[in-house]
Each structure stands twice: as C-alpha cells, then as structure tokens.
Tab-separated table of C-alpha atoms and ligand atoms in Angstrom:
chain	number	residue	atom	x	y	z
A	21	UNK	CA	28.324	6.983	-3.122
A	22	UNK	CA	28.147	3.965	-5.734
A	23	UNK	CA	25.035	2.063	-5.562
A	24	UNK	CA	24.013	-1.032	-8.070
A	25	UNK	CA	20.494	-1.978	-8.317
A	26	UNK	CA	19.359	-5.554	-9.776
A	27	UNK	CA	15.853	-7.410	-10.078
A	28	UNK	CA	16.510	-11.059	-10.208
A	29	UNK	CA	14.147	-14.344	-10.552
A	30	UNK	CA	10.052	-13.960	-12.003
A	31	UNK	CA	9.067	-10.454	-12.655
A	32	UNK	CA	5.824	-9.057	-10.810
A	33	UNK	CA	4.422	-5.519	-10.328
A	34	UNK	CA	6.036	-3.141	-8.416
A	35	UNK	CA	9.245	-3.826	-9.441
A	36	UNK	CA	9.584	-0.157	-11.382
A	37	UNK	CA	7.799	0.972	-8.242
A	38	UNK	CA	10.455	-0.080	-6.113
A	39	UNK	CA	13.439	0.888	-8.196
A	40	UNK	CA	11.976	4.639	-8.159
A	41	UNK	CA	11.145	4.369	-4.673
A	42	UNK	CA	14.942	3.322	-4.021
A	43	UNK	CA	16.079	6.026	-6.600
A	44	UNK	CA	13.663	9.355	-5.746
A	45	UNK	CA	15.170	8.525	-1.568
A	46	UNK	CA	18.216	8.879	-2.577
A	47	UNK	CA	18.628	11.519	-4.910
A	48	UNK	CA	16.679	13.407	-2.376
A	49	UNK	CA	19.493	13.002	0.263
A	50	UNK	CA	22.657	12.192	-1.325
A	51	UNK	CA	21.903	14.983	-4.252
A	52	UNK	CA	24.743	14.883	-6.731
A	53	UNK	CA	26.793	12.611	-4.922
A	54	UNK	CA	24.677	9.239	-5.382
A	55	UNK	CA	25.549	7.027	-8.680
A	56	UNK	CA	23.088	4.752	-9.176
A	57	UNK	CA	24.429	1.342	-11.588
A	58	UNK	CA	21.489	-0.878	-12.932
A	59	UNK	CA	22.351	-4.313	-13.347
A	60	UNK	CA	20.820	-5.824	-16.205
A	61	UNK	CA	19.189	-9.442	-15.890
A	62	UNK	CA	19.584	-9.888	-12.319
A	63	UNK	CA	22.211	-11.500	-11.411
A	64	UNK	CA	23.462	-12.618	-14.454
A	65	UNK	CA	24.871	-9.000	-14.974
A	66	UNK	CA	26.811	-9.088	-12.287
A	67	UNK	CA	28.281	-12.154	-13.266
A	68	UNK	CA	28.894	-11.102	-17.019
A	69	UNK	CA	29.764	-7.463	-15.812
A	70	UNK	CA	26.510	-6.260	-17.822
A	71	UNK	CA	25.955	-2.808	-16.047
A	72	UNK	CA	24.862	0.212	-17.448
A	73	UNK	CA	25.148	3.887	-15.225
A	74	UNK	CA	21.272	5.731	-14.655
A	75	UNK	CA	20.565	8.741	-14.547
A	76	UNK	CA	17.466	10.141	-12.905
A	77	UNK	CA	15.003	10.618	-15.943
A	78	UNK	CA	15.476	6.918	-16.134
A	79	UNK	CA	13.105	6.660	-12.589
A	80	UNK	CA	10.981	9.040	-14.134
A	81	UNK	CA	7.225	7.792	-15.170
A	82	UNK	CA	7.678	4.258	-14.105
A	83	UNK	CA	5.396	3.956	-11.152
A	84	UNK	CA	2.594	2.409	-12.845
A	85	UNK	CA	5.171	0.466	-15.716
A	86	UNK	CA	5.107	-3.532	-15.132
A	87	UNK	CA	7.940	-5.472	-15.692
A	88	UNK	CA	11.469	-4.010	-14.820
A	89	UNK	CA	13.336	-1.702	-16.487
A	90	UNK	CA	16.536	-3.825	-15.882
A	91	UNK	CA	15.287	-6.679	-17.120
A	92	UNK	CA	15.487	-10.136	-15.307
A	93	UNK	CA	16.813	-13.675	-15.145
A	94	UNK	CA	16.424	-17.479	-12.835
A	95	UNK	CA	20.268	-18.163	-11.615
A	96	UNK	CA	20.016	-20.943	-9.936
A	97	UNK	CA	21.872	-20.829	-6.335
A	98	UNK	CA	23.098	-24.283	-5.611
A	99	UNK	CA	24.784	-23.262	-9.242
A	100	UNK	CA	26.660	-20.516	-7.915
A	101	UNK	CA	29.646	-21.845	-5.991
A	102	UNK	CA	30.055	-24.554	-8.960
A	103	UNK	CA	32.876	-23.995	-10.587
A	104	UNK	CA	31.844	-22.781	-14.408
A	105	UNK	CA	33.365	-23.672	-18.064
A	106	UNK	CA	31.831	-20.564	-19.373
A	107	UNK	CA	33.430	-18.628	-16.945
A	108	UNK	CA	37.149	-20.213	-17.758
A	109	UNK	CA	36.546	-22.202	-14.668
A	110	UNK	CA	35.722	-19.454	-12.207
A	111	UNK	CA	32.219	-19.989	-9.930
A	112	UNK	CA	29.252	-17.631	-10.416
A	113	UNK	CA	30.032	-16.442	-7.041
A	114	UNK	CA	34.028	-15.439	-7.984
A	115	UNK	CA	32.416	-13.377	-10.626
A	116	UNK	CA	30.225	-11.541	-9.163
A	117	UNK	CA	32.727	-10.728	-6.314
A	118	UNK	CA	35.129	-9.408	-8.887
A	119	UNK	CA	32.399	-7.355	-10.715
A	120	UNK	CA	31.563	-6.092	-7.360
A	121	UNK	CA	34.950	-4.990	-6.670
A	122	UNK	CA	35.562	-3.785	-9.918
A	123	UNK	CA	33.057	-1.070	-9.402
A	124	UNK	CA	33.507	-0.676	-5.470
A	125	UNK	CA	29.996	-0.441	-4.983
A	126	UNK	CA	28.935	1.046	-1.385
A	127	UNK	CA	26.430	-1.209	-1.753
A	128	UNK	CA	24.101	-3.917	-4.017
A	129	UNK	CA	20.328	-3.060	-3.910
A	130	UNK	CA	18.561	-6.756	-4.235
A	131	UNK	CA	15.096	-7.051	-5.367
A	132	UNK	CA	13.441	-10.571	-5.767
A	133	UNK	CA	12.264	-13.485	-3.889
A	134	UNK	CA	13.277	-16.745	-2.384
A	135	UNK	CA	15.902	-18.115	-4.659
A	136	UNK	CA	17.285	-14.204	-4.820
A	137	UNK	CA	17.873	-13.944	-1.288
A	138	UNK	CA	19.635	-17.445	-0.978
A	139	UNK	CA	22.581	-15.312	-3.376
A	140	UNK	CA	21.965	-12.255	-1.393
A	141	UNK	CA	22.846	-13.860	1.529
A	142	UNK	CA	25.640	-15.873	0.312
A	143	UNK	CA	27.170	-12.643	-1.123
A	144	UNK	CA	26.427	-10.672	1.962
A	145	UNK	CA	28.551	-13.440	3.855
A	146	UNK	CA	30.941	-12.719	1.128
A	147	UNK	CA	31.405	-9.235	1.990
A	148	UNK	CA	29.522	-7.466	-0.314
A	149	UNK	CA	27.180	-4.635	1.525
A	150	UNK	CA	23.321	-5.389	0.178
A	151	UNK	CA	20.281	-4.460	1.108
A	152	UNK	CA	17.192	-6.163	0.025
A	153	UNK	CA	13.537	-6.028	-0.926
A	154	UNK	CA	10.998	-8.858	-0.638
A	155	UNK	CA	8.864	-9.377	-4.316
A	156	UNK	CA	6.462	-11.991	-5.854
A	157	UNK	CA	3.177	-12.707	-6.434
A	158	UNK	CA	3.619	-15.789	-3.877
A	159	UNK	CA	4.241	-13.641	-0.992
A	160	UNK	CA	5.953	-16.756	0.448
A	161	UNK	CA	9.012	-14.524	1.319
A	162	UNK	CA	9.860	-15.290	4.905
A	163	UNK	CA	10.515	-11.524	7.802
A	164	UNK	CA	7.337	-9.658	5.441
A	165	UNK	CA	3.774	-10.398	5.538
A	166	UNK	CA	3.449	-9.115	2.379
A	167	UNK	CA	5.516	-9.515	-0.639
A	168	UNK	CA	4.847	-6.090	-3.406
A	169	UNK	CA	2.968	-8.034	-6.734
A	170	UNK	CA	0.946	-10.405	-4.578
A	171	UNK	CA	-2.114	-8.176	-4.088
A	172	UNK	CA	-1.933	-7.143	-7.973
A	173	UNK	CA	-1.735	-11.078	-8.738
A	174	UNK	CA	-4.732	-11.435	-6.453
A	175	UNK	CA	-6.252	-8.914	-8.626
A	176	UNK	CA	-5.865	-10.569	-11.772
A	177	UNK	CA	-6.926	-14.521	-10.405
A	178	UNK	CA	-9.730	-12.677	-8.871
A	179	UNK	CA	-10.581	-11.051	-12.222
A	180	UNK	CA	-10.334	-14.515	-13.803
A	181	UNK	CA	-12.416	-16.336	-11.514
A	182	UNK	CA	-15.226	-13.828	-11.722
A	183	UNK	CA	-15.105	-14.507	-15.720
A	184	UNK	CA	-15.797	-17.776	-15.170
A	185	UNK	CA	-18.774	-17.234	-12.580
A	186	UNK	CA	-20.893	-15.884	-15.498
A	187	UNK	CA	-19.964	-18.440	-18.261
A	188	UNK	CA	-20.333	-21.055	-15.626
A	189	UNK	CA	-23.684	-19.946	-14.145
A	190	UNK	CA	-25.219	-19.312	-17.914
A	191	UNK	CA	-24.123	-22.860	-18.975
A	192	UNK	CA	-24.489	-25.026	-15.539
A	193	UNK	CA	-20.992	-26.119	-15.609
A	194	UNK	CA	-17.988	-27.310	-12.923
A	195	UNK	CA	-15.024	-25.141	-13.405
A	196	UNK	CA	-11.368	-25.341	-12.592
A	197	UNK	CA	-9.603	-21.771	-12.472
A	198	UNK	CA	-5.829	-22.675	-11.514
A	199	UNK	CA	-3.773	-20.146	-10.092
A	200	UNK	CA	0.175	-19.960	-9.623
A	201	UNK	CA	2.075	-19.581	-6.364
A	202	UNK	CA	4.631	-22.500	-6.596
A	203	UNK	CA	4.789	-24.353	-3.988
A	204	UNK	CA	2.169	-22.323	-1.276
A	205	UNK	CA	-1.548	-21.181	-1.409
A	206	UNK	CA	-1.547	-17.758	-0.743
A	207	UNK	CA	-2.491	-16.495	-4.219
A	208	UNK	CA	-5.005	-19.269	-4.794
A	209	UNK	CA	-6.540	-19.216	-1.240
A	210	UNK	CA	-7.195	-14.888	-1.795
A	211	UNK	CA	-8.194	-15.047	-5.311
A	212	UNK	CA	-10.567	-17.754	-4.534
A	213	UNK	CA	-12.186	-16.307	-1.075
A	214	UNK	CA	-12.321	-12.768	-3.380
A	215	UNK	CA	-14.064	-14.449	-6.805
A	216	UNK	CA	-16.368	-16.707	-4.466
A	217	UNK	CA	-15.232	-19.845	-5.373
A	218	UNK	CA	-16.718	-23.131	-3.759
A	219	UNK	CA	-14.008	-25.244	-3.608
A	220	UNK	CA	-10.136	-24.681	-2.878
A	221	UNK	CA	-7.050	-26.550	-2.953
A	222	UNK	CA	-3.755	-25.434	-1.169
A	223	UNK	CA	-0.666	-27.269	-1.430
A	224	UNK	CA	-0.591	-26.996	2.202
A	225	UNK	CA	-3.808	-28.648	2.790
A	226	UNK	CA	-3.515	-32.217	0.604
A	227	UNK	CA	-7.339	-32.801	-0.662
A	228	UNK	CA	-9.102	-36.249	-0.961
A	229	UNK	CA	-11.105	-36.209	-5.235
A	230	UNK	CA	-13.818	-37.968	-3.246
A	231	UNK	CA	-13.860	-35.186	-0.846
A	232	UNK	CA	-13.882	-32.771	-3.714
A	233	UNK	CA	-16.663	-34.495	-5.021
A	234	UNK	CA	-19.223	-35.026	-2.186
A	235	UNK	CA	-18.440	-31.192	-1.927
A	236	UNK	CA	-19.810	-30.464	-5.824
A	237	UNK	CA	-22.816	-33.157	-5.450
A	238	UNK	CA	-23.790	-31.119	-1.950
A	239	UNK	CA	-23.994	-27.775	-4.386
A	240	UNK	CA	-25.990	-30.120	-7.287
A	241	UNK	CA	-28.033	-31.192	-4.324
A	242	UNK	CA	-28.963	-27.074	-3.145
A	243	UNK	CA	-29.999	-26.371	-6.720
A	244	UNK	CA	-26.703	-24.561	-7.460
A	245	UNK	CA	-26.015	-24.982	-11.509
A	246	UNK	CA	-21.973	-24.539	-11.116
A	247	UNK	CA	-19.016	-25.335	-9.309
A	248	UNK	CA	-15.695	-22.931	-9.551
A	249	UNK	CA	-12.545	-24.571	-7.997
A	250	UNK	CA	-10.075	-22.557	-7.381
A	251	UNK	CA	-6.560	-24.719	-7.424
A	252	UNK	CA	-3.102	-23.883	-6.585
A	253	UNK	CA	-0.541	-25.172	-9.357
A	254	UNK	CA	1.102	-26.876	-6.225
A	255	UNK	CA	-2.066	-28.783	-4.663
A	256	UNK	CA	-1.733	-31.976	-3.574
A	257	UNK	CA	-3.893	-35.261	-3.568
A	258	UNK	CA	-3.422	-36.949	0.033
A	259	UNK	CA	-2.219	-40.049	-1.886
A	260	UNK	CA	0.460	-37.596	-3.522
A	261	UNK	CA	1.683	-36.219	-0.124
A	262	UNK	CA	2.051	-39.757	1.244
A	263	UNK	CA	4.769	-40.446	-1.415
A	264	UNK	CA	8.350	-39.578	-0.660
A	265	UNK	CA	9.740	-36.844	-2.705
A	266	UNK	CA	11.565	-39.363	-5.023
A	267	UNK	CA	8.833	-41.043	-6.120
A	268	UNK	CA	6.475	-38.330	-6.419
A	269	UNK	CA	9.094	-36.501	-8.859
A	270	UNK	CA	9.127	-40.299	-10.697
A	271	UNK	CA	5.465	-39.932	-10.901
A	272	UNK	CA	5.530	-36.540	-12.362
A	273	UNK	CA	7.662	-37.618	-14.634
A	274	UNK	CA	5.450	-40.210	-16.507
A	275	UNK	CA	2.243	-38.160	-15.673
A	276	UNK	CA	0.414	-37.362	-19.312
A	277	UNK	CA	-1.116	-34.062	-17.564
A	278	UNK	CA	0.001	-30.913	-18.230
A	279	UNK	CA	-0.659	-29.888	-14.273
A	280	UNK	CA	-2.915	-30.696	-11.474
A	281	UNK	CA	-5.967	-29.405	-12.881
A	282	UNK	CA	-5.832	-31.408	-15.640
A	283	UNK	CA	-5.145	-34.705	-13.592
A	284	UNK	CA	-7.802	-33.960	-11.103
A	285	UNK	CA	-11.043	-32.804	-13.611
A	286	UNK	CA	-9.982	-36.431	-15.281
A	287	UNK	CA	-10.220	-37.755	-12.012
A	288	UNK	CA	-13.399	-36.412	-10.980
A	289	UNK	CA	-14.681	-37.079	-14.507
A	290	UNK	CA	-13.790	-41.114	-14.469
A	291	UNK	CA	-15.385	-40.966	-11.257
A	292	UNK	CA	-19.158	-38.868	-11.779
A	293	UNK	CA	-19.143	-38.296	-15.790
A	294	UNK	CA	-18.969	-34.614	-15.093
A	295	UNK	CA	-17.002	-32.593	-18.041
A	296	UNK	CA	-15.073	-29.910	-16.635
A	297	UNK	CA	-13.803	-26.733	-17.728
A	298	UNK	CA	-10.449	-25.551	-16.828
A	299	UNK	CA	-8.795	-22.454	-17.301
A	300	UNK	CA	-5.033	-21.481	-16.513
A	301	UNK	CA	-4.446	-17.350	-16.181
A	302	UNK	CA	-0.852	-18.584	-15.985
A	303	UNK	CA	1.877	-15.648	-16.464
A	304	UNK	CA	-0.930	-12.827	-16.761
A	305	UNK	CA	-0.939	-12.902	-13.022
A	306	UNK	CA	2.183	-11.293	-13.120
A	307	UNK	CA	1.392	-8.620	-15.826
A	308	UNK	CA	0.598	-5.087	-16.287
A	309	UNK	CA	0.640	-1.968	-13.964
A	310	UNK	CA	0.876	-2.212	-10.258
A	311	UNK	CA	-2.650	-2.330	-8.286
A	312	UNK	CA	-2.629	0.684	-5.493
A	313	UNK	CA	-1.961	-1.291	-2.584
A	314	UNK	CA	1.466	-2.544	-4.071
A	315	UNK	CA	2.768	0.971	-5.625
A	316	UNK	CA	2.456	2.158	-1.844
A	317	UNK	CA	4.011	-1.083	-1.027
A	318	UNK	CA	6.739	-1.193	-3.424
A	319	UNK	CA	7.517	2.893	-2.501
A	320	UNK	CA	7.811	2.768	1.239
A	321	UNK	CA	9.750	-0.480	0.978
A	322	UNK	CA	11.760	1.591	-1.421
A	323	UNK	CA	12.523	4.388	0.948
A	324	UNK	CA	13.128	2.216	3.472
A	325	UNK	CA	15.418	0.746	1.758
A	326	UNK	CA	17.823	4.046	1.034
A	327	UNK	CA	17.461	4.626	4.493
A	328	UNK	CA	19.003	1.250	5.647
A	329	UNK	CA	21.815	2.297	3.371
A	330	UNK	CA	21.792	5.690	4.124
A	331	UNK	CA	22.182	4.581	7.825
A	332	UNK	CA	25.008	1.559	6.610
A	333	UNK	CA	22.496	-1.170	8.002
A	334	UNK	CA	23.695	-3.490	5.485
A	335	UNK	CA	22.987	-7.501	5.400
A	336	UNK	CA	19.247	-6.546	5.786
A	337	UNK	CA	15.820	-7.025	3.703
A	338	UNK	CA	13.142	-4.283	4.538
A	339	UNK	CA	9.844	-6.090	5.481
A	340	UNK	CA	6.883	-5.147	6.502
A	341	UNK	CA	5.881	-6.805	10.259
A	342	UNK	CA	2.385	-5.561	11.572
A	343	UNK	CA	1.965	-2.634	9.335
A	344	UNK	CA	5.709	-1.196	9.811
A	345	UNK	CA	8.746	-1.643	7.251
A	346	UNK	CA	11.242	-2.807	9.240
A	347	UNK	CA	14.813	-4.409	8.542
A	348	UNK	CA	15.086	-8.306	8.633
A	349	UNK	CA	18.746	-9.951	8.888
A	350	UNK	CA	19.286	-11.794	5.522
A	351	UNK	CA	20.071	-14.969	7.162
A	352	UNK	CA	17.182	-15.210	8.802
A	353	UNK	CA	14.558	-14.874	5.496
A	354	UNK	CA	17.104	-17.255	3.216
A	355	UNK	CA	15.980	-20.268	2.609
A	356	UNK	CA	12.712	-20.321	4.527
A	357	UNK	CA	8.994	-20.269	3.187
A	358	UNK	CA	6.128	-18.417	4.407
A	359	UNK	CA	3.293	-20.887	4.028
A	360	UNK	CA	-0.082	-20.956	4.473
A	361	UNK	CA	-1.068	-22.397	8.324
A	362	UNK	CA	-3.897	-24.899	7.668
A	363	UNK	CA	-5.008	-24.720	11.258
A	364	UNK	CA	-4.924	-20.455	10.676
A	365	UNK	CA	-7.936	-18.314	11.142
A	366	UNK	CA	-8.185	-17.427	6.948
A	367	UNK	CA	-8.942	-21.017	6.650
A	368	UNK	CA	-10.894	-21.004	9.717
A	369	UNK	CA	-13.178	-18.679	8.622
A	370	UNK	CA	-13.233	-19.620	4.593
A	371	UNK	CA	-14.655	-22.729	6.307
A	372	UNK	CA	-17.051	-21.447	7.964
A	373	UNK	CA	-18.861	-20.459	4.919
A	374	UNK	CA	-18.820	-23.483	3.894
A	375	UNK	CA	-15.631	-23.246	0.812
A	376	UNK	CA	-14.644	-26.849	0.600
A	377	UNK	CA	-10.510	-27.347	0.664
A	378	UNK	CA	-11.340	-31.017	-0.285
A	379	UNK	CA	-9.645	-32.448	2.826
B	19	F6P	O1	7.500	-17.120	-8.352
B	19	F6P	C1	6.589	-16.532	-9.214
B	19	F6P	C2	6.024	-17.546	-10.176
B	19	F6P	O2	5.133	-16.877	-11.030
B	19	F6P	C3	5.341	-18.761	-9.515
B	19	F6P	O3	4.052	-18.465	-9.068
B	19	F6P	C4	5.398	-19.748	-10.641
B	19	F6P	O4	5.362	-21.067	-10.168
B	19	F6P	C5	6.720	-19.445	-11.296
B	19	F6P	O5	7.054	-18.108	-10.960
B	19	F6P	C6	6.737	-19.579	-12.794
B	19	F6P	O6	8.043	-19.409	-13.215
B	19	F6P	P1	8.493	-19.100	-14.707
B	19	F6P	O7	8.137	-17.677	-15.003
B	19	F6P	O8	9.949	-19.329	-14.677
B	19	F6P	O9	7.727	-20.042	-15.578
C-alpha cells in the first residue's frame, strides 16, 4: 500500500503530531507492506513531483516538534485549474493528477485548512482517493469543532495578554493586544476571555470606537488604572461592515495603518487624548511545541485517519463532532467557515461579566 502525506497552507502545532499519528497507525497494521511518500511543500510537491520516500525513524521524536517536517506552502485554489506557463501550459490540477498517477498512490493524506480542502476536494472529484485532517490556529474549519494548533495558539495570545496585564497595571495604561485568526474570532475571543481582557473585538461582531470608548471611561470611572483590548486582525468598525466589499478593499488600499489596531488606538486617541499601546504576537501564535490538548488532538485525528484508509472511506476529513472523531464528506467542509455566532452562549456569557465587544 502507497500512501503520500502533504501539509499545505500556514503551519501550526500538531502538524508533526499528526503525521506520526497517521504513520505509528499504520505501520502498526499494514507492517512491511505500507510505503509512506512525504510530499514536500504541500501541494506544490505534488505539482513539481517533489517527493521524497520515509521511513519510520523519520516519525520518530516528533510529537512535541513544531512546524512540519515536510515543509509547507499557500497554492492558491482558484489558481489551480488556470492553465500555467511554468508548467508548459498544463493547470496545477493536470499536474498533480499526473504526479498522482505516476506514483499510483492508494491514497493522498491532506493536512491543512480552508484553502487546503477547497484542492482536496477538487482532487477528490478528480479521482484521487484522500483523506483529510482539519489544522489551524483559526479553528474556522467547517465538520470539526476543533481544529489541532488552535488551543496551542490560545496558549500563546493568552501568554501575551497576561504580559501586558502587568506592564499595563504598573504604568496605568490602555492596551491593544491583537491576535490573528483571519477572517473569524475564535482565537481572539479565547485568548481574551483566558488573559482577562476588558474589551473584545470579533470580526463577527462589527464594534462602534464610541462604544469602545464609553466602555474604557466606565473602567477610568471604577478606579481601574488599565484597559487590555483584545482585537482580532479581522475586526470590523460598523461603518466598515456597511461598505460593500469593493469599496472596503479600495479603502484598505489607501489606509496608512499597518492593521486595525493601529487605525482604531488613532481613532480612540483623536477622540479622548488617550496614548495607547499596542502589541502584535503575530506568527509566534503559531510557534513552538504542541500544548497537550492538541498532541492528543492531532494523534487520535491521526489514527483516525489510517483507519478511514485502512477501511477505503476515502473523500473524507476526520473531525471531531461532540467529543468523537468522526469522518466528514469533503464536499461538505470545502468552502465553508466556522464562525463565531454573535447571538452564541460564549458571547452570552463573556457579556455577562461585563467584557465589552464594542457593539
Ligand atoms: O490561517 C492561519 C493564519 O495564521 C491566520 O491566522 C493569519 O491571518 C494567516 O495565517 C497569516 O498568513 P501568513 O503566514 O501567510 O502571513
């Protein structure tokens, strides 16, 4: 049995995890007769026929490694049925089809996130046998509620934010921490409940500055000496999510700010004379080892996953659905997002507390 293995899109822990997971299942029941292929840079090996064969020391001491060990790469799916001048002409999807062939892989082990499982799907549909498993630190995967890296992530915001708390309280100070997640909230709206912080601002829930305001004079007003806001790169003024997608891209465009943050501690700063502080964790949120919670994750999603092959259940991502990994049709998770509800009982209750989400 010939199996190929890739990691495609933003790294985030677990990945190692996974591919050992994937790796120690099978060698336990095929023995001898599994290969295992690793496909370096996602799925740009498989275009460019960049595949290398493993052997099982290579799974070996990797549980707690960040990163991947095959290395990764953004390939763009509306760019994959395009036909491609450095490919003689040929799409992205031809290629991989032939590399696929070329081998005659039993099957393509996927691991990645929402643009990944767009091209899993489109090669599934193509014929090619793959079975997939659902990673970022967004955990905005749609058919898992939860997404291996995400709870590490949280980890590392939360770390960040609690850094802050100190040098904030010692100096009296409003603080931005802003945390990644693309386009949804779940990072930001964790990492802030878990570091405390008083204010929070989902893309899914558009905030009002003066809102966001009233809500730091109300903490000035208790005697509280800081503020810690905790907001997602994708938050949204309401003025912002009144514009049509064409003219908030135009406005991005000319926007001097590097992100949000930056636009929005100018804002409240024009508007009260406050300085703020901001701080971006950026791309350590997706560094270093695994936390627990995701190398259990990332290791029964890998099992799982050699037992959906094991069983020929192809065309599938393994997902975990009230506690149970469980296979999800590809076309069913591609191309959707797993967002955060506004109206939901997290924000419910994050209210309830009083955390502002500015809206
Ligand atoms: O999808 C994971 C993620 O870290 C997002 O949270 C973030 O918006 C994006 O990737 C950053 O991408 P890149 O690593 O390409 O800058």
């Amino acid at each position: 049995m010939k199996i190929a293995m890739l990691t495609s899109g933003g790294d985030c822990q677990g990945l190692n995890s996974a591919l050992r997971g994937v790796a120690k299942s099978l060698y336990c029941r095929f023995g001898n007769d599994v290969e295992l292929y690793g496909v370096r840079d996602g799925y740009r090996g498989l275009i460019e026929d960049d595949i290398r064969k493993m052997n099982r020391n290579d799974f070996s001491g990797i549980l707690t490694l960040g990163g991947t060990i095959l290395g990764t790469s953004r390939q763009p799916f509306k760019s994959m049925c395009l036909p491609a001048e450095e490919y003689g002409g040929k799409t992205r999807l031809e290629k991989m089809l032939e590399t696929c062939k070329k081998y005659k892989f039993d099957c393509l082990v996927v691991l990645g996130g929402n643009g990944t499982h767009k091209t899993a799907n489109l090669l599934s549909q193509n014929g090619i046998n793959i079975v997939s498993l659902p990673k970022t630190i967004d955990n905005d995967l749609w058919g898992t509620d939860m997404t291996f890296g995400f709870h590490s992530a949280v980890e590392i915001a939360t770390n960040a934010i609690d850094c802050i708390h100190t040098t904030a309280a010692s100096h009296g100070r409003v603080f931005i921490v802003e945390v990644m997640g693309h386009k949804v909230g779940w990072l930001t709206l964790y990492a802030g409940m878990a570091g405390g912080a008083d204010i929070i601002l989902l893309p899914e829930i558009p905030y009002d500055v003066d809102k966001v305001i009233e809500a730091i004079d109300k903490r000035d007003k208790a005697g509280k000496r800081f503020t810690i806001l905790a907001v997602a790169e994708g938050a949204i003024s309401k003025e912002d999510a009144a514009l049509s997608k064409k003219e908030r891209k135009a406005k991005q465009k000319k926007s001097i700010y590097p992100s949000i943050s930056y636009e929005l501690a100018d804002q409240i700063y024009q508007k009260t004379g406050k300085e703020i502080r901001i701080t971006v964790p950026g791309h350590t949120q997706r560094g270093g080892s695994p936390c627990p919670y995701d190398r259990v994750l990332s290791t029964r999603l890998g099992a799982a996953a050699a037992n959906l092959i094991l069983q020929k259940q192809y065309g599938n991502m393994v997902g975990l659905v009230n506690g149970e990994i469980v296979p999800v049709p590809l076309e069913e998770v591609a191309g959707k997002l797993k967002t955060v509800d506004p109206d939901g009982s997290i924000i419910r209750e994050a209210k309830s507390i009083g955390i502002s989400f500015g809206d």
